[in-house]
Coordinates of C-alpha atoms and ligand atoms in Angstrom, one line a residue:
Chain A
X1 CA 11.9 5.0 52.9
X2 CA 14.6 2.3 54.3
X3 CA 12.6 -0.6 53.1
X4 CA 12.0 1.1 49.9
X5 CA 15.8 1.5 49.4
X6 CA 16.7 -2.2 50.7
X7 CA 14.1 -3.0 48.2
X8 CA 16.1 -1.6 45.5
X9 CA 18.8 -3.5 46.6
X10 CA 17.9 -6.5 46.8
X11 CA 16.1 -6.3 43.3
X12 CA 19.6 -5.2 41.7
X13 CA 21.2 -8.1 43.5
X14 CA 18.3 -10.6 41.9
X15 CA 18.9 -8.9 38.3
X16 CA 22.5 -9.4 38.7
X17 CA 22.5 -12.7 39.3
X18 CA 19.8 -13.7 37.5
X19 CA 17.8 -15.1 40.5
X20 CA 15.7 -18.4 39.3
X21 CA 12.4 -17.5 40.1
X22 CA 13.0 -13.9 38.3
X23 CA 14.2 -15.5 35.5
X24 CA 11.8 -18.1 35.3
X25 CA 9.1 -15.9 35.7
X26 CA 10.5 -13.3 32.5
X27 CA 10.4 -16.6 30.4
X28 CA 7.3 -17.5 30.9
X29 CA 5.9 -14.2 30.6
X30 CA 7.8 -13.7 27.1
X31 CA 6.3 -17.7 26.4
X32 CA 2.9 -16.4 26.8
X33 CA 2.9 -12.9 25.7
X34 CA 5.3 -14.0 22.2
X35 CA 2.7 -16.9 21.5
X36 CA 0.1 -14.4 21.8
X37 CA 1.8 -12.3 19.9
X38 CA 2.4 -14.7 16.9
X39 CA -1.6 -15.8 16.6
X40 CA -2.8 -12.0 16.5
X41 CA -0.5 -10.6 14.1
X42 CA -1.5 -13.7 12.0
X43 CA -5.1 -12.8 12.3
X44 CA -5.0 -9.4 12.5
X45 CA -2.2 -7.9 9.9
X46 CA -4.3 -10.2 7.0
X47 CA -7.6 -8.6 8.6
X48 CA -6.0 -5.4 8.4
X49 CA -4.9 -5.6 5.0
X50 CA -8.0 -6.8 3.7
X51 CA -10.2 -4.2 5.3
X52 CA -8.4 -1.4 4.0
X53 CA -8.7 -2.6 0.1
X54 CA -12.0 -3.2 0.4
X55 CA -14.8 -1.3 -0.5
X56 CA -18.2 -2.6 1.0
X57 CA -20.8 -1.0 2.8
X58 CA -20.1 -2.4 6.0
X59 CA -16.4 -0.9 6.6
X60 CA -17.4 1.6 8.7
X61 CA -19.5 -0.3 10.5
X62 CA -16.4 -3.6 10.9
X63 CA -14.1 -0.8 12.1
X64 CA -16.5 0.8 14.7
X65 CA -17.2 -3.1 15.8
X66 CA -12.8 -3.0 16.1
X67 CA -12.6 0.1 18.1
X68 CA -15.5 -1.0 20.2
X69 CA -13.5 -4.7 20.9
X70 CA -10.3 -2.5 22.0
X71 CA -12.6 -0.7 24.5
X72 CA -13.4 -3.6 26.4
X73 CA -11.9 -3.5 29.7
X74 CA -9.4 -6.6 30.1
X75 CA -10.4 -8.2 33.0
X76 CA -14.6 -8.5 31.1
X77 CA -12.5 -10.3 28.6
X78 CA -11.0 -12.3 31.6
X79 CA -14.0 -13.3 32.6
X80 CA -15.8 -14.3 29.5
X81 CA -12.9 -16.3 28.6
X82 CA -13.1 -18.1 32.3
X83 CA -16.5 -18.6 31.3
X84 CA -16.0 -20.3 28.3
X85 CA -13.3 -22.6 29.7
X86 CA -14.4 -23.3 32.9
X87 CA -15.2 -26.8 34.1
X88 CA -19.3 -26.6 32.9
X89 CA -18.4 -23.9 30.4
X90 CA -18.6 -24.9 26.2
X91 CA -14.8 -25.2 26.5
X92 CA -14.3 -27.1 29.5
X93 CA -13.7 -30.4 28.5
X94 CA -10.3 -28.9 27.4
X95 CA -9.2 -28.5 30.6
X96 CA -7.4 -25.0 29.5
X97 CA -8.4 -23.2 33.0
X98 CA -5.2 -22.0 34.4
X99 CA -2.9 -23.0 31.8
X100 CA -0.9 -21.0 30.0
X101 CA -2.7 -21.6 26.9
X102 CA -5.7 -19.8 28.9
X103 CA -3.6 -16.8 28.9
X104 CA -2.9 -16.9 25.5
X105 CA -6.4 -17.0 25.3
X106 CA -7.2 -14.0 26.8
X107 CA -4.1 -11.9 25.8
X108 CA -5.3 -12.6 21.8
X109 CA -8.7 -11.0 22.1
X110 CA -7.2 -8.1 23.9
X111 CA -4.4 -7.4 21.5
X112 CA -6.0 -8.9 18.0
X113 CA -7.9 -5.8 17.9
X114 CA -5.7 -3.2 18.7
X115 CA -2.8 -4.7 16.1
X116 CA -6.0 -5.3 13.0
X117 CA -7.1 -1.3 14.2
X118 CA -3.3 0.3 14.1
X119 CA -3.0 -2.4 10.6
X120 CA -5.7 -1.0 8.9
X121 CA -4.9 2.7 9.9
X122 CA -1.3 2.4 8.0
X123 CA -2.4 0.1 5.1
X124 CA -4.8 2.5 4.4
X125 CA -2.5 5.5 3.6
X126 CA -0.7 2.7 1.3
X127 CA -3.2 2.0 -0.7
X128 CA -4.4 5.3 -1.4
X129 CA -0.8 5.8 -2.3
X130 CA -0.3 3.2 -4.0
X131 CA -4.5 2.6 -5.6
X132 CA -3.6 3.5 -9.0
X133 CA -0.6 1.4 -9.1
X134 CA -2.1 -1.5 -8.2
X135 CA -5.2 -1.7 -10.5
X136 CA -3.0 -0.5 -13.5
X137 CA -1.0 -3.4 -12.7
X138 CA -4.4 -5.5 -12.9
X139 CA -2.7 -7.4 -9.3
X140 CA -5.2 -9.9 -7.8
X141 CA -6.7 -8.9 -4.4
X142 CA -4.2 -11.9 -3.0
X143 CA -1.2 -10.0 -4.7
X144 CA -2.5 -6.7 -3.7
X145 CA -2.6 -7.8 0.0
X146 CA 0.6 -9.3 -0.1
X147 CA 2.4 -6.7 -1.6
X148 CA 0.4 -4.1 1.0
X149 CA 1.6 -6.3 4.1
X150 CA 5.3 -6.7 3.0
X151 CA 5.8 -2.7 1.6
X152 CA 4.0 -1.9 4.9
X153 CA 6.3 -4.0 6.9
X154 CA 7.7 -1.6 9.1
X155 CA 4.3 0.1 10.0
X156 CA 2.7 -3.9 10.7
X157 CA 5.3 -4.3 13.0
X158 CA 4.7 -1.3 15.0
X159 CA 1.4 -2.7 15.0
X160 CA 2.6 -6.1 16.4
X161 CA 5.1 -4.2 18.8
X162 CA 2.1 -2.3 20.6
X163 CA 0.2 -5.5 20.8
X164 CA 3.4 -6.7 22.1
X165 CA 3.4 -3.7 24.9
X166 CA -0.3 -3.8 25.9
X167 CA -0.2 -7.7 26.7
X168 CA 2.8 -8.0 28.1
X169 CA 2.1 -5.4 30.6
X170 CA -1.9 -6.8 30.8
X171 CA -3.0 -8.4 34.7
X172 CA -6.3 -8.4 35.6
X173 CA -7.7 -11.1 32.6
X174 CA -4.3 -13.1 33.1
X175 CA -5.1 -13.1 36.9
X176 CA -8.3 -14.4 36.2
X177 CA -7.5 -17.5 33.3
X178 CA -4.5 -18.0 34.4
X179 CA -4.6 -18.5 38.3
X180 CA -1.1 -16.9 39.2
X181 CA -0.2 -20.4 40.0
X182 CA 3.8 -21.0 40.8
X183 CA 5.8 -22.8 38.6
X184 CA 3.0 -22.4 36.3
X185 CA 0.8 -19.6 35.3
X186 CA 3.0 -17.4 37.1
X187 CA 4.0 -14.3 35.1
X188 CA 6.1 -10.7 35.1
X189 CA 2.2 -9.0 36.1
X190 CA 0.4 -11.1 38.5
X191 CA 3.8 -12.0 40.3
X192 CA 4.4 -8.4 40.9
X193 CA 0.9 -7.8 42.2
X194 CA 1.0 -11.1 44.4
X195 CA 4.7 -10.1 45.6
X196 CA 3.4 -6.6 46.8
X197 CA 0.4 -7.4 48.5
X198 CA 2.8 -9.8 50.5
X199 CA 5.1 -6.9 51.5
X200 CA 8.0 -8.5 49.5
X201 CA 9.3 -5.7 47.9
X202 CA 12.1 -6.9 46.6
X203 CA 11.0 -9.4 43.7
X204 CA 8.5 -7.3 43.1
X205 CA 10.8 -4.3 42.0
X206 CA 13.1 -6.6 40.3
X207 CA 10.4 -8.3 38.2
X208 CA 9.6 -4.7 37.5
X209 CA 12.2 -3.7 36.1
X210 CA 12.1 -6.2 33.9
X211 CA 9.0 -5.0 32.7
X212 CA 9.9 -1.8 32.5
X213 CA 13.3 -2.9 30.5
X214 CA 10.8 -4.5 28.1
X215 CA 8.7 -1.3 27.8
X216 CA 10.9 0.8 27.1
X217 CA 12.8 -1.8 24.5
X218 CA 9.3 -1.8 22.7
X219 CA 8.6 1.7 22.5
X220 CA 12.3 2.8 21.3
X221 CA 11.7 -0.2 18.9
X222 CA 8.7 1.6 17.8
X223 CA 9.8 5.1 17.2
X224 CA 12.9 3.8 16.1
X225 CA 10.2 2.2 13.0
X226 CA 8.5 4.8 12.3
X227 CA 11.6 7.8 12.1
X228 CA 13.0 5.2 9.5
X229 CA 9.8 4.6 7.7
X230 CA 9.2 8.4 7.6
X231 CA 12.5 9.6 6.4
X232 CA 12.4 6.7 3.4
X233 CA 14.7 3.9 4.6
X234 CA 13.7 1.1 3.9
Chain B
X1 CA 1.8 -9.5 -32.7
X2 CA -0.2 -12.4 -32.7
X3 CA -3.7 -11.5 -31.3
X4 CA -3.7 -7.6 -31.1
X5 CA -5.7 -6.0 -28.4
X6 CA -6.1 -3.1 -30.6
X7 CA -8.0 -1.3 -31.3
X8 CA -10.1 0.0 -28.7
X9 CA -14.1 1.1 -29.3
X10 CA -15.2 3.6 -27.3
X11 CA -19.0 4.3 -28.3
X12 CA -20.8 7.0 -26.4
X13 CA -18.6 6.5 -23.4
X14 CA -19.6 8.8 -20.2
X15 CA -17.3 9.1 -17.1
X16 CA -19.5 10.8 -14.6
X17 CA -18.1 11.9 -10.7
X18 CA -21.1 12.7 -8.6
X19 CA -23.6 12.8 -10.8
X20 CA -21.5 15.6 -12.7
X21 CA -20.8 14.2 -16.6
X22 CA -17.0 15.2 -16.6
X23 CA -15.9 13.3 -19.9
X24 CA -18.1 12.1 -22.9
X25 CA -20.1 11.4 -24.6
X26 CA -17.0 10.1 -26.3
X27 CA -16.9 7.9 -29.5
X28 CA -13.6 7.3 -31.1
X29 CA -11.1 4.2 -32.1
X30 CA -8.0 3.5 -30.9
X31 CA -6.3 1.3 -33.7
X32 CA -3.0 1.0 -35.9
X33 CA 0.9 2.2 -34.8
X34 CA 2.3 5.3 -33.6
X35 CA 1.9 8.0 -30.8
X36 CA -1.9 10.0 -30.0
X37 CA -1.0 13.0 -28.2
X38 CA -3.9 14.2 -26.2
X39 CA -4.1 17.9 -25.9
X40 CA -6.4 20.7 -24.3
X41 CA -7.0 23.4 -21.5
X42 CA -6.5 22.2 -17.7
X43 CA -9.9 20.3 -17.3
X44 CA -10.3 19.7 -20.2
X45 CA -10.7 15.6 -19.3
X46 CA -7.8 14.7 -21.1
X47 CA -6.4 12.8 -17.7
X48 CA -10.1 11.6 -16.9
X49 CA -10.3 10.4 -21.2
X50 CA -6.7 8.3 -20.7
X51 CA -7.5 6.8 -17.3
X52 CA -11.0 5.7 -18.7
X53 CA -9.3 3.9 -21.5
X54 CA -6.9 2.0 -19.6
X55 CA -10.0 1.0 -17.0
X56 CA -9.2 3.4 -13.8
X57 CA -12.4 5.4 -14.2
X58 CA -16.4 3.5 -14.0
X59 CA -17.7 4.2 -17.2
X60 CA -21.5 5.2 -16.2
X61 CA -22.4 4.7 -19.8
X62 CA -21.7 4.0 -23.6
X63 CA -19.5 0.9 -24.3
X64 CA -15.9 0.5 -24.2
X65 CA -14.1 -2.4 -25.6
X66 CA -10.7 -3.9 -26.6
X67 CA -10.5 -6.7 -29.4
X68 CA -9.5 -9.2 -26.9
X69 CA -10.8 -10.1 -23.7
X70 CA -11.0 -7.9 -20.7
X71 CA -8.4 -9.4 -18.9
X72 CA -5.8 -10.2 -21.7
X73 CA -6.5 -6.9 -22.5
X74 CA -5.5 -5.5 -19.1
X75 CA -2.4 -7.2 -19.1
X76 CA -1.0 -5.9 -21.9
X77 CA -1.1 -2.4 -21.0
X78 CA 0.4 0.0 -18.9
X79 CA 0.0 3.7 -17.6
X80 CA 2.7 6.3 -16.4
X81 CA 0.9 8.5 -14.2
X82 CA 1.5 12.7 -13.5
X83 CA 2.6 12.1 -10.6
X84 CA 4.5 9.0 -10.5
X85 CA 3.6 6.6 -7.7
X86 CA 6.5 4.9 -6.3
X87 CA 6.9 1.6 -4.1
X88 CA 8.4 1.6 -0.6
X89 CA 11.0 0.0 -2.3
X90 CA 14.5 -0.4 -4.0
X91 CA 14.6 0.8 -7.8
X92 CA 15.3 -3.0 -8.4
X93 CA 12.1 -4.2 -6.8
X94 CA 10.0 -1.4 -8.3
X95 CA 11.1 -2.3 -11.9
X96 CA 10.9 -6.0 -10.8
X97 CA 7.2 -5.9 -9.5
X98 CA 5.5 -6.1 -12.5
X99 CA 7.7 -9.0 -13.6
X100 CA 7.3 -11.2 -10.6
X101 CA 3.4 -10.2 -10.6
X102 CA 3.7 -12.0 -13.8
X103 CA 4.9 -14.8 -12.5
X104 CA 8.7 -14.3 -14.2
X105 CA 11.2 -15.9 -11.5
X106 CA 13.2 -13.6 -9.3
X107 CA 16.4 -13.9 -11.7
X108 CA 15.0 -12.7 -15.3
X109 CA 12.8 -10.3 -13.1
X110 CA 16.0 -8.7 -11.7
X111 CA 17.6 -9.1 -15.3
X112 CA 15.0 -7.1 -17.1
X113 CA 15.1 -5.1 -14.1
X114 CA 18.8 -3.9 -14.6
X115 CA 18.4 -3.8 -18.2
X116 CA 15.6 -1.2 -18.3
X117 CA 17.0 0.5 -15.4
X118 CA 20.6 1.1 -17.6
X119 CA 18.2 2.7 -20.2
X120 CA 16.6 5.4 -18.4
X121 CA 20.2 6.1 -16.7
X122 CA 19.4 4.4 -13.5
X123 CA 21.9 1.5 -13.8
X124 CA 24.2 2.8 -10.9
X125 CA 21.6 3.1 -8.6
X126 CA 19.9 -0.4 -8.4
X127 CA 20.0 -0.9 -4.7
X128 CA 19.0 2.5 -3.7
X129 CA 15.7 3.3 -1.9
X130 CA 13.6 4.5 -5.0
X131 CA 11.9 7.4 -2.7
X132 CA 15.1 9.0 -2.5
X133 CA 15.4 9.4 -6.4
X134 CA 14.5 12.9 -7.8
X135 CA 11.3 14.2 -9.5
X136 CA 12.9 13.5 -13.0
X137 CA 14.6 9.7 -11.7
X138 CA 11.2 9.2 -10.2
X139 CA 9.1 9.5 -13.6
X140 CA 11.9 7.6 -15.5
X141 CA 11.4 5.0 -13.2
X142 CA 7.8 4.9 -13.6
X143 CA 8.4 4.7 -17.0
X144 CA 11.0 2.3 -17.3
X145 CA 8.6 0.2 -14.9
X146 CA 5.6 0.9 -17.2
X147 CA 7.5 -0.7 -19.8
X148 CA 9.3 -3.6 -18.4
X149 CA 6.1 -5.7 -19.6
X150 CA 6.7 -4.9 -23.2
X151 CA 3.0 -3.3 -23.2
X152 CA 0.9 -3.2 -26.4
X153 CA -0.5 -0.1 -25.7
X154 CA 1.2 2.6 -23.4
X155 CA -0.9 5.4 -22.0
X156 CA 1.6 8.7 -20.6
X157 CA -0.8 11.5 -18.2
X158 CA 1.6 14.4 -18.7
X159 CA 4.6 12.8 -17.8
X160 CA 7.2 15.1 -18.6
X161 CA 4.7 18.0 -16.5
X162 CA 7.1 18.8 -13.7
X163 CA 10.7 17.9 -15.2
X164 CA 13.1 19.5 -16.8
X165 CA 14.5 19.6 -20.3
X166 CA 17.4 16.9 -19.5
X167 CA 14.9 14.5 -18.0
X168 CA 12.5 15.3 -20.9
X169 CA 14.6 14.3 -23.3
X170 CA 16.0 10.9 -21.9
X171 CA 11.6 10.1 -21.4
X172 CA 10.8 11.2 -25.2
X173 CA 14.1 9.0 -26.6
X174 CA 12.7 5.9 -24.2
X175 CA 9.4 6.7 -26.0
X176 CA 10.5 6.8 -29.5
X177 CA 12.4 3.6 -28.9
X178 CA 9.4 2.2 -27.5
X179 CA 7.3 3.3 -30.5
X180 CA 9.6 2.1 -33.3
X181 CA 9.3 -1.5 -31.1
X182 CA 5.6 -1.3 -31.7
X183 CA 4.1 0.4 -28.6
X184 CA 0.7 2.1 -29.2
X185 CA 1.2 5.4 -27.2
X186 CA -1.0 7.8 -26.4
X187 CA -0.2 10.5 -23.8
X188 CA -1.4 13.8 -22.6
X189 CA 0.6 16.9 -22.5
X190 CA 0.5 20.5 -22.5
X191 CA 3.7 20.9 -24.2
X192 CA 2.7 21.6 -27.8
X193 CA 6.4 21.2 -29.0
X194 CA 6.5 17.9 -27.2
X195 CA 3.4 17.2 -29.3
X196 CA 4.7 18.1 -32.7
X197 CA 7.8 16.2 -31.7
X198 CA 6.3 13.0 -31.0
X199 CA 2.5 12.8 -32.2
X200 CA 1.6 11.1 -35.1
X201 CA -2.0 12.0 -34.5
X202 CA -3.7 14.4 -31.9
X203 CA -6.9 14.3 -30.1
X204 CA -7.8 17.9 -28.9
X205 CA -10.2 17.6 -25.9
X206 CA -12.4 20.6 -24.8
X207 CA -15.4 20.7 -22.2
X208 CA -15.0 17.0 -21.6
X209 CA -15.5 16.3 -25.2
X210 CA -13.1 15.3 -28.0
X211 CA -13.4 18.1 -29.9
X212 CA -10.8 17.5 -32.6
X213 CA -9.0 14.5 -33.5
X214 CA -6.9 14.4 -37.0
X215 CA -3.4 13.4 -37.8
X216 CA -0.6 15.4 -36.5
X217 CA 0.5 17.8 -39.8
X218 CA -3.4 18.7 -40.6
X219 CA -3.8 19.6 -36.7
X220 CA -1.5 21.6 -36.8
X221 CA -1.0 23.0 -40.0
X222 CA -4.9 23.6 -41.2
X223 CA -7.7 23.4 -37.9
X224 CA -10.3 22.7 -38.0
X225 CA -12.5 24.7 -36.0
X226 CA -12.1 28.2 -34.8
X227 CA -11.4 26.7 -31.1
X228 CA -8.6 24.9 -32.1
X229 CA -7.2 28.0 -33.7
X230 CA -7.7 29.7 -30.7
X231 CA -6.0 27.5 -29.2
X232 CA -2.7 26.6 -31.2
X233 CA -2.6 30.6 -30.9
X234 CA -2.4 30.4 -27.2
X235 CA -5.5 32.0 -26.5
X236 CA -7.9 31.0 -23.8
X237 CA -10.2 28.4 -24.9
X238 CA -12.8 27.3 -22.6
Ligands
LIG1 N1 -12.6 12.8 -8.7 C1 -13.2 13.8 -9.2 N2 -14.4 14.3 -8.7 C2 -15.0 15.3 -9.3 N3 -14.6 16.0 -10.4 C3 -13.5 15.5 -10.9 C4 -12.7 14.4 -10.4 N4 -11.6 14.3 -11.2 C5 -11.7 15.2 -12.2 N5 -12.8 16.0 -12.0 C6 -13.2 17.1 -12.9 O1 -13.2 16.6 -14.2 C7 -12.8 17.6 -15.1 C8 -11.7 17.0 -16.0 O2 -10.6 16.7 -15.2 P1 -9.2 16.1 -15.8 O3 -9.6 14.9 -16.6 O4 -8.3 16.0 -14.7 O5 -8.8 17.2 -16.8 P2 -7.3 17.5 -17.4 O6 -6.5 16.4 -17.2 O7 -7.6 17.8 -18.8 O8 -6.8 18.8 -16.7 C9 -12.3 18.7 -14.3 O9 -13.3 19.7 -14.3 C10 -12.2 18.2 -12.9 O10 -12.4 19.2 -11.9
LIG2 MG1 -4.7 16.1 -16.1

């Protein structure tokens, strides 16, 4: 209990003063995780967008091959990205193994199909609502996917903020690419783990806090989204 | 106009919905000026006959076709639907949208835009969230957004269905000003004084069929079948 409580301490005393390693650490984590971010939503809200206006044969079958992608446990994708990149692996040559550009790596084919699932889901309810519209108005597909991505705005970027929370709190495939390496691929996740199994509680329960800051940030962000999408602000 | 997509063939046209035939076979020609009112009993296919016309419903067979091409064609029409369908978006954007779809710039969109919104009465509320609006602001909306394009030809599903006499009237004076500019209209109701204010010919639609289709005074004046009869009277035609 006493070394749980000195723990606390001494984590409030690094938040305060914004230790260097804790701070340097939440960057980087925020680098990775933000890049991430910023590929998948470019992948997936399009993907999204296009698979609910369309009307082929195969949707069912494109959104069962989503869902099944989300299932995959993160450290398989860990591993098969390790694969790829490693030294005799088809990637290797770019010498991405334990960068953070590995991470990135990973942390995009966890979260690309979670944000193109959650995407789809809301677009879909747009474009029933708004169908009719839309063909009356003789649109393009391109202007119909435009206007379903920026009227659905608020509901894409709940999309992005829950890819945001699932990588950002993601260790076991970052572990793996990334090599927990200091002053390098060092991040809020892996530095916890690596801090706790060394009995150092106190960097540990600073850096998670953070994460838990960040969390909760993202998921009041969220609701915040959809109560104003819901009531008609916009 | 130079060019006129009018009129519109329909030869034997059938709209089916699984495998059930729920309009046609329909043959009938949509040309010259003025209001069609579309009239008949609830399921009577006189939504199902409008949105086939304007290209929302597969036609599964006869031939339907405007005197320009398909796509010129499309462009120069519009459709106000029952229940209006309204963007996630500011009364300005929605009447913009079809504007900037055309390729207009933002600032003659947004001109028109305030324009057409000061006819139907919306003129104050520009910036407003148009999901907020009422039932009635909703339709004129829809309306005024239907319009913005300067369509041709203008087809109206029951518009007025749910509003009351207030809203009515500002949607029937927007149409008359519309008509006397040269819109084709043709709109559904089930408002038979709405129809002998506005129709300069009726088509009567029973069982999927147009049953009766004649100017607006002989409609009403001298029917032509004992169903219509039945049916001016109020009784139950099915
Ligand atoms: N999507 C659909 N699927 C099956 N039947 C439909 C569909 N839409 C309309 N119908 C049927 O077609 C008939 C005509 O409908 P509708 O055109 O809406 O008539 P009205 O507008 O005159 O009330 C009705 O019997 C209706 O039940
Ligand atoms: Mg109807």
């Amino acid at each position: 209990m006493g070394e749980i409580l000195e723990g606390l301490k001494a984590a409030f005393l690094l938040l305060v003063t914004l230790d260097s390693d804790l701070v340097e650490i939440t960057l980087r984590s925020l680098q990775v995780t933000l890049s991430a971010l910023v590929i998948s939503s470019l992948i997936a809200l399009p993907f999204g967008a296009w698979l609910a206006i369309r009307r082929f044969r195969h949707r069912r079958l494109a959104i069962a091959v989503l869902n099944a992608l989300m299932g995959i446990p993160p450290v398989v994708v860990g591993l098969f990205v390790y694969l790829l990149l490693s030294r005799s692996g088809p990637f290797g040559v770019l010498g991405l193994l334990y960068t953070p550009s590995a991470m990135i790596i990973a942390q995009v084919i966890i979260i690309t199909p979670l944000i193109a699932s959650i995407a789809h889901q809301s677009l879909r309810e747009l474009w029933a609502e708004y169908h009719d519209l839309l063909i009356s108005l003789n649109t393009t597909r391109h202007q119909r996917i435009k206007t379903l991505v920026w009227d659905g705005r608020r509901a894409l970027l709940t999309a992005s903020l829950a890819g945001f929370g699932r990588a950002i709190g993601e260790v076991g495939a970052i572990m793996i690419v990334g090599g927990n390496i200091d002053h390098a691929t060092r991040v809020l996740t892996t530095a916890i783990a690596l801090e706790t199994s060394k009995g150092d509680f106190s960097l540990a329960l600073g850096l998670g806090f953070v994460l838990i800051g960040l969390a909760i940030s993202v998921n009041v962000a969220i609701h915040w989204l959809t109560r104003t999408e819901r009531e008609g602000r916009w | 106009m130079v060019n006129s997509i009018l009129p519109l063939e329909l030869q034997e046209v059938v709209v089916s919905k699984r495998g059930r035939r729920i309009v046609g076979p329909v043959t009938y020609t949509l040309a010259g000026a003025g209001t069609t009112i579309v009239i008949g009993p609830n399921g009577s296919g006189k939504t199902t006959l409008l949105r086939m016309m304007h290209g929302l419903e597969r036609t599964s067979e006869g031939r339907l076709s405007w005197a320009q091409a398909f796509k010129e064609a499309s462009q120069r029409q519009s459709f106000v639907f029952q229940s209006p369908i309204i963007m996630r978006r500011s009364v300005l954007d929605n009447l913009a949208y079809p504007l900037t779809l055309a390729g207009k710039s933002r600032k003659e969109a947004n001109e028109a835009a305030a324009r057409w919104a000061a006819k139907v009465g919306l003129g104050s509320r520009l910036q407003q969230s148009a999901s907020r609006l009422s039932g009635g602001e909703k339709q004129k909306l829809a309306l005024a957004r239907a319009l913005i394009r300067e369509p041709e030809v203008l087809f109206l599903d029951e518009p007025c269905a749910n509003l009351d006499g207030k809203a009515t009237r500002v949607i029937e004076g927007v149409l008359q000003d519309a008509k006397s500019n040269g819109t084709r209209l043709v709109m559904s109701t089930h408002d038979m004084g709405q129809a002998r204010r506005l129709a300069d010919d009726v088509i009567f639609m029973l069982g999927g069929q147009i049953h009766e289709c004649a100017p607006v005074q002989d409609f009403f004046n001298s029917p032509a079948t004992p169903e219509t009869e039945q049916f001016l009277r109020g009784d139950i035609v099915e």
